[in-house]
mmCIF file of C-alpha atoms in Angstrom:
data_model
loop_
_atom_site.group_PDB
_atom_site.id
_atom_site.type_symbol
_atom_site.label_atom_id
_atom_site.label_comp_id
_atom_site.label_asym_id
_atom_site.label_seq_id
_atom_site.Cartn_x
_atom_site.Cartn_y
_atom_site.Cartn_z
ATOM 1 C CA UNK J 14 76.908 8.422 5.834
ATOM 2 C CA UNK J 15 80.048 8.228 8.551
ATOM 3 C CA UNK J 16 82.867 6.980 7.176
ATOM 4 C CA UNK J 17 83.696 3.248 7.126
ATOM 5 C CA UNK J 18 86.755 1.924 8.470
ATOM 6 C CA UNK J 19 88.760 -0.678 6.354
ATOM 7 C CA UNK J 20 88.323 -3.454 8.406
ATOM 8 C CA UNK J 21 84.715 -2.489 8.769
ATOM 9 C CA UNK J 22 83.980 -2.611 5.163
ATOM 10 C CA UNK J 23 85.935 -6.179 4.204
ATOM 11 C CA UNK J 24 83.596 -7.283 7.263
ATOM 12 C CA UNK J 25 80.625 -5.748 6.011
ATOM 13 C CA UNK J 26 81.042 -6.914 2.199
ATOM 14 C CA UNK J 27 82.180 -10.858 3.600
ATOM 15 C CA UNK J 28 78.880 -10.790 5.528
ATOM 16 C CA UNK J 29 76.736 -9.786 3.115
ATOM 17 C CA UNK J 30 78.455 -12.157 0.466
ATOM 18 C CA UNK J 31 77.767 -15.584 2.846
ATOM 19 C CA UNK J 32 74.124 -14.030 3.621
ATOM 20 C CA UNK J 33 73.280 -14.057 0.227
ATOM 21 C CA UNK J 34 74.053 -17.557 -0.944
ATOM 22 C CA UNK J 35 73.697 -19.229 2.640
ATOM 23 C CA UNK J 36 71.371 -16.707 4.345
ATOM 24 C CA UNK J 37 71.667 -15.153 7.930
ATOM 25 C CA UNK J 38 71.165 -18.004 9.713
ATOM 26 C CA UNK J 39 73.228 -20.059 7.686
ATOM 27 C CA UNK J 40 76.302 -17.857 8.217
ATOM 28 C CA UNK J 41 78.685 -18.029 11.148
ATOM 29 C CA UNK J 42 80.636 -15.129 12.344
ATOM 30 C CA UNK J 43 83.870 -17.827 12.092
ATOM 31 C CA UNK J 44 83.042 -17.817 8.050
ATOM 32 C CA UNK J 45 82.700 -14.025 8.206
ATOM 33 C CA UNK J 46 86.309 -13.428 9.521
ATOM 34 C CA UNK J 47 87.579 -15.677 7.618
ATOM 35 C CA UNK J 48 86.283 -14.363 4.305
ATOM 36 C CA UNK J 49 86.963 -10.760 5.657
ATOM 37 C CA UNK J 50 90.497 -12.001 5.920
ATOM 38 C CA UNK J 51 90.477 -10.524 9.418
ATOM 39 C CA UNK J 52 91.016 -12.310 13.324
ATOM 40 C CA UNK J 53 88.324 -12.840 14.818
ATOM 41 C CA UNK J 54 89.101 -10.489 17.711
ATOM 42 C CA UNK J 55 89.079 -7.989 15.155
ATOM 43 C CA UNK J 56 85.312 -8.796 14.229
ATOM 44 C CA UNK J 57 84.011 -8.766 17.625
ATOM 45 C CA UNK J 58 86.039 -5.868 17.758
ATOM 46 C CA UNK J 59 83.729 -3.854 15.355
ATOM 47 C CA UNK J 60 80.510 -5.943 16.243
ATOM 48 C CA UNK J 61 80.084 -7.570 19.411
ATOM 49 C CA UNK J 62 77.177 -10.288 17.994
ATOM 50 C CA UNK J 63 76.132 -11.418 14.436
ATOM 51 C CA UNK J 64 72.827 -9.388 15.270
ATOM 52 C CA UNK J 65 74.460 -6.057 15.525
ATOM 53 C CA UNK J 66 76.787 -7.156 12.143
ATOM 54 C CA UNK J 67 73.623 -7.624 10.067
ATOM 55 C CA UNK J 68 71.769 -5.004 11.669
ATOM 56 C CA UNK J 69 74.432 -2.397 10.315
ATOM 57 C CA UNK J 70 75.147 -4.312 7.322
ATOM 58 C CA UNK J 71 71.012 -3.663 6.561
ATOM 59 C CA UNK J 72 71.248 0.002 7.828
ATOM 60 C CA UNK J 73 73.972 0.814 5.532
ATOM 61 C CA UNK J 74 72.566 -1.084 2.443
ATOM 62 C CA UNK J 75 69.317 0.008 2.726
ATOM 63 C CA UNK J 76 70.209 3.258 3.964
ATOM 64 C CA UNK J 77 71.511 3.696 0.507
ATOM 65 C CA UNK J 78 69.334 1.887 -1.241
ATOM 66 C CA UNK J 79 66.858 4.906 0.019
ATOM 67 C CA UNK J 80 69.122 7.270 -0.427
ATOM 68 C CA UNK J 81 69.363 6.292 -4.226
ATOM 69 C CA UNK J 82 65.614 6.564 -4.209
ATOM 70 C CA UNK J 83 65.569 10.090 -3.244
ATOM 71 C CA UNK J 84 68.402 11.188 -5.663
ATOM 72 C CA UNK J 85 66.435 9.383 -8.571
ATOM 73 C CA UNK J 86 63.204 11.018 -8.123
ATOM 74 C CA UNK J 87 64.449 14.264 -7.380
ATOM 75 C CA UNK J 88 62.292 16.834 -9.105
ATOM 76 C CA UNK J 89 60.185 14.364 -11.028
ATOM 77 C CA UNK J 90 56.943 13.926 -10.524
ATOM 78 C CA UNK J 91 54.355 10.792 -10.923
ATOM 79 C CA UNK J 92 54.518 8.795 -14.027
ATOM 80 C CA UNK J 93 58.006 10.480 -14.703
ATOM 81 C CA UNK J 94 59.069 9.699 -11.143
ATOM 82 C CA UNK J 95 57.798 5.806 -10.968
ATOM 83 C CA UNK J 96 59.966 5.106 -14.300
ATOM 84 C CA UNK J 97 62.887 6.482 -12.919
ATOM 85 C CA UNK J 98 62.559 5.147 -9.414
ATOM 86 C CA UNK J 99 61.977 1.581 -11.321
ATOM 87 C CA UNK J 100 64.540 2.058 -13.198
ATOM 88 C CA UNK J 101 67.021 3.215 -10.945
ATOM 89 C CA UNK J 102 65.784 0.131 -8.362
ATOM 90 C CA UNK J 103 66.775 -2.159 -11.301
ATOM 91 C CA UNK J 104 70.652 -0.624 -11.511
ATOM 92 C CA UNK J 105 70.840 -0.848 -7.929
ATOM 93 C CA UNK J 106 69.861 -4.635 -7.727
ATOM 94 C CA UNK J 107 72.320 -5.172 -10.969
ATOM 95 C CA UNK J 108 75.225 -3.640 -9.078
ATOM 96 C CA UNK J 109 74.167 -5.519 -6.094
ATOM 97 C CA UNK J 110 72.400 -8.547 -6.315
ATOM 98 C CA UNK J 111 73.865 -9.850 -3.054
ATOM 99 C CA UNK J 112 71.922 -6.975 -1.117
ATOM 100 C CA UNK J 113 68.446 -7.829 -3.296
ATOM 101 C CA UNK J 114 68.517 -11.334 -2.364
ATOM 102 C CA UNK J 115 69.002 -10.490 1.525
ATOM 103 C CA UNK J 116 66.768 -8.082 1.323
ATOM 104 C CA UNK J 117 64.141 -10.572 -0.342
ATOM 105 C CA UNK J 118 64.993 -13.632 2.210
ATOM 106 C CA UNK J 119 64.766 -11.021 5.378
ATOM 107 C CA UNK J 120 62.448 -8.576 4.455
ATOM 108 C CA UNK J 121 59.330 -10.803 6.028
ATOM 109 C CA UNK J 122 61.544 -12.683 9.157
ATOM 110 C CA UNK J 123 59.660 -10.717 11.747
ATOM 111 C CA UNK J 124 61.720 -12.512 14.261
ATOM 112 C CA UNK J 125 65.511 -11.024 13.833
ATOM 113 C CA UNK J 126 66.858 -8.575 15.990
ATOM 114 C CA UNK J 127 67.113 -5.937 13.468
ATOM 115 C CA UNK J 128 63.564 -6.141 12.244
ATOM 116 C CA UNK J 129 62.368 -2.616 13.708
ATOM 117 C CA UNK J 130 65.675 -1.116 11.739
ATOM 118 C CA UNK J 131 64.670 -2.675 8.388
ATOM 119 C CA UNK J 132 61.134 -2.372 8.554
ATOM 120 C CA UNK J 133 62.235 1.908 9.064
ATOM 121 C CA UNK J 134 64.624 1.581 5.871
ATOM 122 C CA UNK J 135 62.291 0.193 3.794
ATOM 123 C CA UNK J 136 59.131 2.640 4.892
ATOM 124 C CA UNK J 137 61.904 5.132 3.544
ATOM 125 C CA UNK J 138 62.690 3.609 0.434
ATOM 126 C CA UNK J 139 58.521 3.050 0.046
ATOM 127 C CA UNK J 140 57.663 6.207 0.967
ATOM 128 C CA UNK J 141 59.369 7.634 -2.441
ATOM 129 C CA UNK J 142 57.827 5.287 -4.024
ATOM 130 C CA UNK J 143 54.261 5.994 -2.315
ATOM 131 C CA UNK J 144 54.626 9.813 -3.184
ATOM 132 C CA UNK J 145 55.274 9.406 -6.903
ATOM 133 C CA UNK J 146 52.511 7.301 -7.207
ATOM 134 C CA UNK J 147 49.770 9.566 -5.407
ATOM 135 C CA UNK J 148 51.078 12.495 -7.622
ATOM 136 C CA UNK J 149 50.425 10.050 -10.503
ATOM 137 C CA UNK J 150 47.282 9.504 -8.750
ATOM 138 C CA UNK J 151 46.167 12.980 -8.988
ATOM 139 C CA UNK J 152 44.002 14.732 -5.982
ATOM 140 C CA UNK J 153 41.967 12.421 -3.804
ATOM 141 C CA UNK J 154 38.690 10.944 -5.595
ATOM 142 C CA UNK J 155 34.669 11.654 -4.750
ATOM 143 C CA UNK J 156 34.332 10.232 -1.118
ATOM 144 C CA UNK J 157 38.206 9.179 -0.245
ATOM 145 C CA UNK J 158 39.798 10.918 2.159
ATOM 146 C CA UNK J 159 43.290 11.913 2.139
ATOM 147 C CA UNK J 160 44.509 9.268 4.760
ATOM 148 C CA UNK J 161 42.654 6.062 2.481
ATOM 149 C CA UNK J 162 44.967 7.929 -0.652
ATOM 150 C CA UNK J 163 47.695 7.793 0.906
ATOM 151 C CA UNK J 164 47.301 4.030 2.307
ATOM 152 C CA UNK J 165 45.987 3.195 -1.042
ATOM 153 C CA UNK J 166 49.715 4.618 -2.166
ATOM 154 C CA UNK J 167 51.743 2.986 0.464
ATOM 155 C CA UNK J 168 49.935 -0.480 -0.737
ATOM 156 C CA UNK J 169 50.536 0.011 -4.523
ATOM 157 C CA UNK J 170 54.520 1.136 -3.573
ATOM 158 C CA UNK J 171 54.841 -2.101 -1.719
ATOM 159 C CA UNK J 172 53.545 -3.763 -5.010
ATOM 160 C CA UNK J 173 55.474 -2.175 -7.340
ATOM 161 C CA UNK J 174 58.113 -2.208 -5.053
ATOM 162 C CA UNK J 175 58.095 -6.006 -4.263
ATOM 163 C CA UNK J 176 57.433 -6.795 -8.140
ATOM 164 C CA UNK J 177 61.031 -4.823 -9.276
ATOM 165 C CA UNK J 178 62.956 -6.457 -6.500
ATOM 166 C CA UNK J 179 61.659 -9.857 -7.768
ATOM 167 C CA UNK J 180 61.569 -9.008 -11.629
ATOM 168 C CA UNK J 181 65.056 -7.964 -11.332
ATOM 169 C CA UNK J 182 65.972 -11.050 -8.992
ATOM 170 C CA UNK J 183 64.461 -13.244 -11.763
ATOM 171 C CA UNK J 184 66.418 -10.929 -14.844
ATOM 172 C CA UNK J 185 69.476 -11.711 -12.967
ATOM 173 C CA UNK J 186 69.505 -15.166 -12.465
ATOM 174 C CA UNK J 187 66.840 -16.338 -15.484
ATOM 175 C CA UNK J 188 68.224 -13.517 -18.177
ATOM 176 C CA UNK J 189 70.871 -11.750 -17.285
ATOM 177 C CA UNK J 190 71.525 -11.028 -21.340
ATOM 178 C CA UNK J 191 68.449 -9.477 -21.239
ATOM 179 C CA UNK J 192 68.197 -5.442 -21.524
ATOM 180 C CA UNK J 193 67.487 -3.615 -18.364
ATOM 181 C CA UNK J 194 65.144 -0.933 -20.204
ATOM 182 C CA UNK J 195 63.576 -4.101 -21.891
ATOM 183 C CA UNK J 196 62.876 -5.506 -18.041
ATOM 184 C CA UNK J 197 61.748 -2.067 -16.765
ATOM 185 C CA UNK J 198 58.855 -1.497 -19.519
ATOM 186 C CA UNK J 199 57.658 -5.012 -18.784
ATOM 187 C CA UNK J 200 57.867 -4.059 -15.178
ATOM 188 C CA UNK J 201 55.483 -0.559 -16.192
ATOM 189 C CA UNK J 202 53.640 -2.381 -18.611
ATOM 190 C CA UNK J 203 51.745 -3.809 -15.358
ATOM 191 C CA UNK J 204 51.141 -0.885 -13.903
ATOM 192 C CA UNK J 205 49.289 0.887 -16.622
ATOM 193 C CA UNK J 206 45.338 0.418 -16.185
ATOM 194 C CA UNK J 207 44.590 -1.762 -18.807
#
């Protein structure tokens, strides 16, 4: 990831602060300077619209947030690999619940600017998902071909996907005393066949 510039980052981190308790549309680029602590030449400077500020504030943050992915599957495969990725999607939504809430409020507005850039970040982050759980999986069954396993994968890493970014949305708000491991086996628990 390039380097970000000072200014860049307070701009960055005040925009994602103000989307997060008063969403997107809710926040002006006159309340992002001003909690950036920076003119407001200075934030047109680095982005010319409030689209192309939250479009790089989502490429970064989910950029990451995929990045992350990767790193915590590494060589781990299926079952192995879905608890860590869980896991590891719980930390990053504890050190950032700012960026789990945006990401919750934009991640079905079809209608922003930036839509085509998020909906690429987060076929990243699903696509680690989607490959631990096909190796989970095992081969392909009697009479499915490998394109309907794979779909069938994408689907379920949406689900689990979706269900940690709002379990750990709900453990923050509802019970933040409680124990992440504690939240991430309730979290598996519902993804064992029963």
């Amino acid at each position: 990831m390039a380097r970000t510039s000072t200014t860049k980052r307070q701009i960055l981190d005040a925009a994602l602060e103000l989307a997060a308790t008063k969403g997107i549309t809710g926040t002006t680029m006159d309340e992002v300077a001003e909690r950036a602590g920076v003119a407001k030449g200075s934030l047109y400077y680095n982005f010319s619209s409030k689209d192309l500020l939250f479009e790089a504030l989502l490429k970064e943050r989910v950029g990451a947030l995929a990045e992350s992915l990767r790193r915590a599957k590494g060589e781990r495969r299926g079952q192995e690999a879905i608890e860590a990725l869980v896991a590891e999607l719980l930390d990053v939504i504890a050190a950032n619940s700012a960026l789990a809430k945006l990401m919750a409020a934009e991640i079905f507005r079809t209608d922003r600017a930036w839509q085509e850039t998020l909906f690429a970040l987060r076929h990243e982050a699903l696509a680690v998902f989607a490959e631990a759980i096909a190796e989970a999986s095992g081969p392909a069954g009697a009479g499915r071909t490998d394109a309907s396993a794979a779909a069938a994968a994408g689907l379920r890493a949406s689900a689990v996907f979706g269900a940690v970014l709002m379990a750990g949305l709900e453990w923050l708000v509802f019970e933040p005393d409680r124990d992440r491991a504690e939240v991430a086996a309730a979290i598996l628990a519902t993804l064992r066949p029963a």
